[in-house]
Coordinates of N, CA and C in Angstrom, one line a residue:
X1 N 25.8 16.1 23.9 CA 26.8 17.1 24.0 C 27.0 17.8 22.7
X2 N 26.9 19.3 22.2 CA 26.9 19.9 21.7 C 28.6 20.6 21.4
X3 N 29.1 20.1 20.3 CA 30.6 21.2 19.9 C 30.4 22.6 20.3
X4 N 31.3 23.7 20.8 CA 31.4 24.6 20.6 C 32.3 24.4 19.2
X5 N 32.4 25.4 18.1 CA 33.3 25.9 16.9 C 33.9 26.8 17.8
X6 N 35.2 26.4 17.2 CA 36.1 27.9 17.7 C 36.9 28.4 16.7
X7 N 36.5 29.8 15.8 CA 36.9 30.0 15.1 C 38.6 31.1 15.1
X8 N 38.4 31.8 16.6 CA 39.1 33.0 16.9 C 40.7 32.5 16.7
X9 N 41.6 33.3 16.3 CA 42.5 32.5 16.1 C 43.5 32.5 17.7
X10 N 43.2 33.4 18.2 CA 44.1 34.1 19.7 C 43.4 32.4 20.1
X11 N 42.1 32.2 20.4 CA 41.9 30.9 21.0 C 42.0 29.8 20.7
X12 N 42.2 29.7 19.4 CA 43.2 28.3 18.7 C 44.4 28.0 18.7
X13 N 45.2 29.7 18.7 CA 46.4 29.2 19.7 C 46.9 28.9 20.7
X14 N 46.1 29.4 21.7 CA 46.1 28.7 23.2 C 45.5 27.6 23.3
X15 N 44.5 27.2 22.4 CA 44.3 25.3 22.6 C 45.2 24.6 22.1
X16 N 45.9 25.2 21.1 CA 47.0 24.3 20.1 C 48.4 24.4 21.3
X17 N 48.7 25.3 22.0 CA 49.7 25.7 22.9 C 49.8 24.4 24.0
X18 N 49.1 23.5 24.3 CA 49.0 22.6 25.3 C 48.7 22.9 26.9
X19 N 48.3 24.9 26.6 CA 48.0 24.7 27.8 C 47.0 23.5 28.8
X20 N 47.0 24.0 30.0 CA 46.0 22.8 31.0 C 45.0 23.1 31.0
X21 N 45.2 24.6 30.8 CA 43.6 24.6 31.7 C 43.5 26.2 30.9
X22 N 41.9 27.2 31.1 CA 42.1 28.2 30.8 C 41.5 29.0 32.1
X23 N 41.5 30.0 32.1 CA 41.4 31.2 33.0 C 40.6 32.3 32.4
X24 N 39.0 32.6 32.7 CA 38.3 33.9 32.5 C 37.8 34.3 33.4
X25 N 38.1 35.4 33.9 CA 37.9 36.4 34.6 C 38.6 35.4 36.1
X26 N 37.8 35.0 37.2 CA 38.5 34.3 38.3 C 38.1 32.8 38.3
X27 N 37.6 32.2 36.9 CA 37.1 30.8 37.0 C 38.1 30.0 36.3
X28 N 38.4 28.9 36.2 CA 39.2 27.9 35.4 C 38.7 26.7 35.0
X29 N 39.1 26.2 33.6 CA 37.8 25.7 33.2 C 39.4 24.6 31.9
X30 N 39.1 23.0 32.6 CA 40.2 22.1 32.0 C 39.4 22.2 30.7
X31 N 40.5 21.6 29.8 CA 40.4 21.4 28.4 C 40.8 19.5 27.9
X32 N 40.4 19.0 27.4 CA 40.5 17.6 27.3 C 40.4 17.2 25.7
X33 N 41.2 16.5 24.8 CA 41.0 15.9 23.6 C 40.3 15.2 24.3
X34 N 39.3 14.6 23.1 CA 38.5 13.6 23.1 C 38.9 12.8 21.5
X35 N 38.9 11.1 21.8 CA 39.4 10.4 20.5 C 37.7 10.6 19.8
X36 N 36.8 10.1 20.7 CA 35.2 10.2 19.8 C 34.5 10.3 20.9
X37 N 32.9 10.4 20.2 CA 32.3 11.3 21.0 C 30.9 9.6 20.5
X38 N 30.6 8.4 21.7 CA 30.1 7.7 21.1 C 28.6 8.1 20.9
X39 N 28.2 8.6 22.1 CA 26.7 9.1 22.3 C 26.8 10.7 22.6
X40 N 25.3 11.0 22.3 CA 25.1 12.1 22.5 C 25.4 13.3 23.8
X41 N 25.6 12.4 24.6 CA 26.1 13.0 26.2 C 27.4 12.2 26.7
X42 N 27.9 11.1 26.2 CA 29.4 10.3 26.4 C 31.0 10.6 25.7
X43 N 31.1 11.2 26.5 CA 32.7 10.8 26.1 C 33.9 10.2 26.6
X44 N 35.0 9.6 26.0 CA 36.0 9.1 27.0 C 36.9 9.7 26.1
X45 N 37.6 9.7 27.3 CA 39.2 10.8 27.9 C 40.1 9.3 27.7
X46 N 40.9 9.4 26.8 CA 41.9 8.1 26.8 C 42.7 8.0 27.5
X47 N 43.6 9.3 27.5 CA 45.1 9.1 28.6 C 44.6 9.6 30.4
X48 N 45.3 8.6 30.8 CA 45.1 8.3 32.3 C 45.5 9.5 33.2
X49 N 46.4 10.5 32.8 CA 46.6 11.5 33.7 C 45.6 12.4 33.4
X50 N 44.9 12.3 31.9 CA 43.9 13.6 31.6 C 42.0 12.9 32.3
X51 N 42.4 11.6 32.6 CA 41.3 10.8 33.5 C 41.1 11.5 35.0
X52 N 42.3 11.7 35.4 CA 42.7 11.9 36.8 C 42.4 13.1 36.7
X53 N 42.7 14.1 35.6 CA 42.8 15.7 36.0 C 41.3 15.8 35.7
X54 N 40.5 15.2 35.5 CA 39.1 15.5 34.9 C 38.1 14.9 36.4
X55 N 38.3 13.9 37.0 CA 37.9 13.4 37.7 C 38.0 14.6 39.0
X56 N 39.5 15.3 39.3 CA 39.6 16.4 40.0 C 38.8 17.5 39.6
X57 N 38.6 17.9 38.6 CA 37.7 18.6 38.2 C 36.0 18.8 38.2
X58 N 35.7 17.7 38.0 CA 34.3 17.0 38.2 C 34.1 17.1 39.8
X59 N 35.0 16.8 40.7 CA 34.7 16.9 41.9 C 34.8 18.1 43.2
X60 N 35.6 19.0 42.2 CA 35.7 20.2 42.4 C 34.6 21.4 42.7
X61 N 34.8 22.6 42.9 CA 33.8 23.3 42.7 C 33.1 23.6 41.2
X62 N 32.2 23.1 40.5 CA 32.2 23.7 38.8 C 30.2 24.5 38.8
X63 N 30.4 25.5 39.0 CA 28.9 25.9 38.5 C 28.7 25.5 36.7
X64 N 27.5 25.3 36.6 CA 27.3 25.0 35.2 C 26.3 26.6 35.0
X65 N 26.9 26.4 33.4 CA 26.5 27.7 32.7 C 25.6 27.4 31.8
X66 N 24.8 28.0 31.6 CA 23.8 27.6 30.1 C 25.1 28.0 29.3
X67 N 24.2 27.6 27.5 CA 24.7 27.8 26.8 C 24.7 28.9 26.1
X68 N 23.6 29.4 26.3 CA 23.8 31.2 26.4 C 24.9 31.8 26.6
X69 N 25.2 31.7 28.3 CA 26.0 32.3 28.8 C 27.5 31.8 27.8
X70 N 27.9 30.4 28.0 CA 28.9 30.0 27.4 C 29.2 31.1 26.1
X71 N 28.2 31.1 25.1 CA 28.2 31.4 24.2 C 28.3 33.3 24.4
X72 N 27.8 33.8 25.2 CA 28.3 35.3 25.4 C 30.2 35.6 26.0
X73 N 30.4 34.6 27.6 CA 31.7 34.3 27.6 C 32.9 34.1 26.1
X74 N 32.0 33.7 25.3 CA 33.3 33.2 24.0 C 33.0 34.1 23.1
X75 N 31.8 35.0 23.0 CA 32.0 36.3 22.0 C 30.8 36.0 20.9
X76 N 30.3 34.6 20.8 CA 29.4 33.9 19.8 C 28.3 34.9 20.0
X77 N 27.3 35.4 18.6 CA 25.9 35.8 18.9 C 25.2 34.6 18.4
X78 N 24.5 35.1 18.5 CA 23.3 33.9 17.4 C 22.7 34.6 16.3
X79 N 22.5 35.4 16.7 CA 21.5 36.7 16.2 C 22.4 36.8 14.7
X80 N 23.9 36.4 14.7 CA 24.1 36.5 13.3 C 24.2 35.9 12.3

């Protein structure tokens, strides 16, 4: 599992804000601290309601996006 950096500040203050969840364009997409990241594809979610709201999520409808895309959705080029 690869960090996104989030440098923008409009979007550091809506992660620092506690919202749940975010909203682009008609998708929604949870947000989760993680305490560590042990392996390269593993993480655990410590608190029990953010277990619950991730497990709803996971089981939900979620298309997966390359990282491309992710990276066009958040404004990132590469190219720079």
């Amino acid at each position: 599992m690869k960090p996104i950096k989030i440098e923008d500040r409009e979007i550091i203050d809506a992660i620092n804000s506690g919202a749940a969840y975010f909203e682009i364009d008609s998708r929604k997409f949870m947000l989760f601290e993680v305490e560590s990241l042990p392996g390269s594809d593993i993480y655990e979610v410590q608190d029990e309601e953010e277990k619950k709201l991730l497990l709803e999520a996971l089981n939900g409808d979620n298309p997966t996006l390359s990282e491309a895309e992710v990276d066009v959705m958040l404004g990132i080029s590469k190219d720079s």
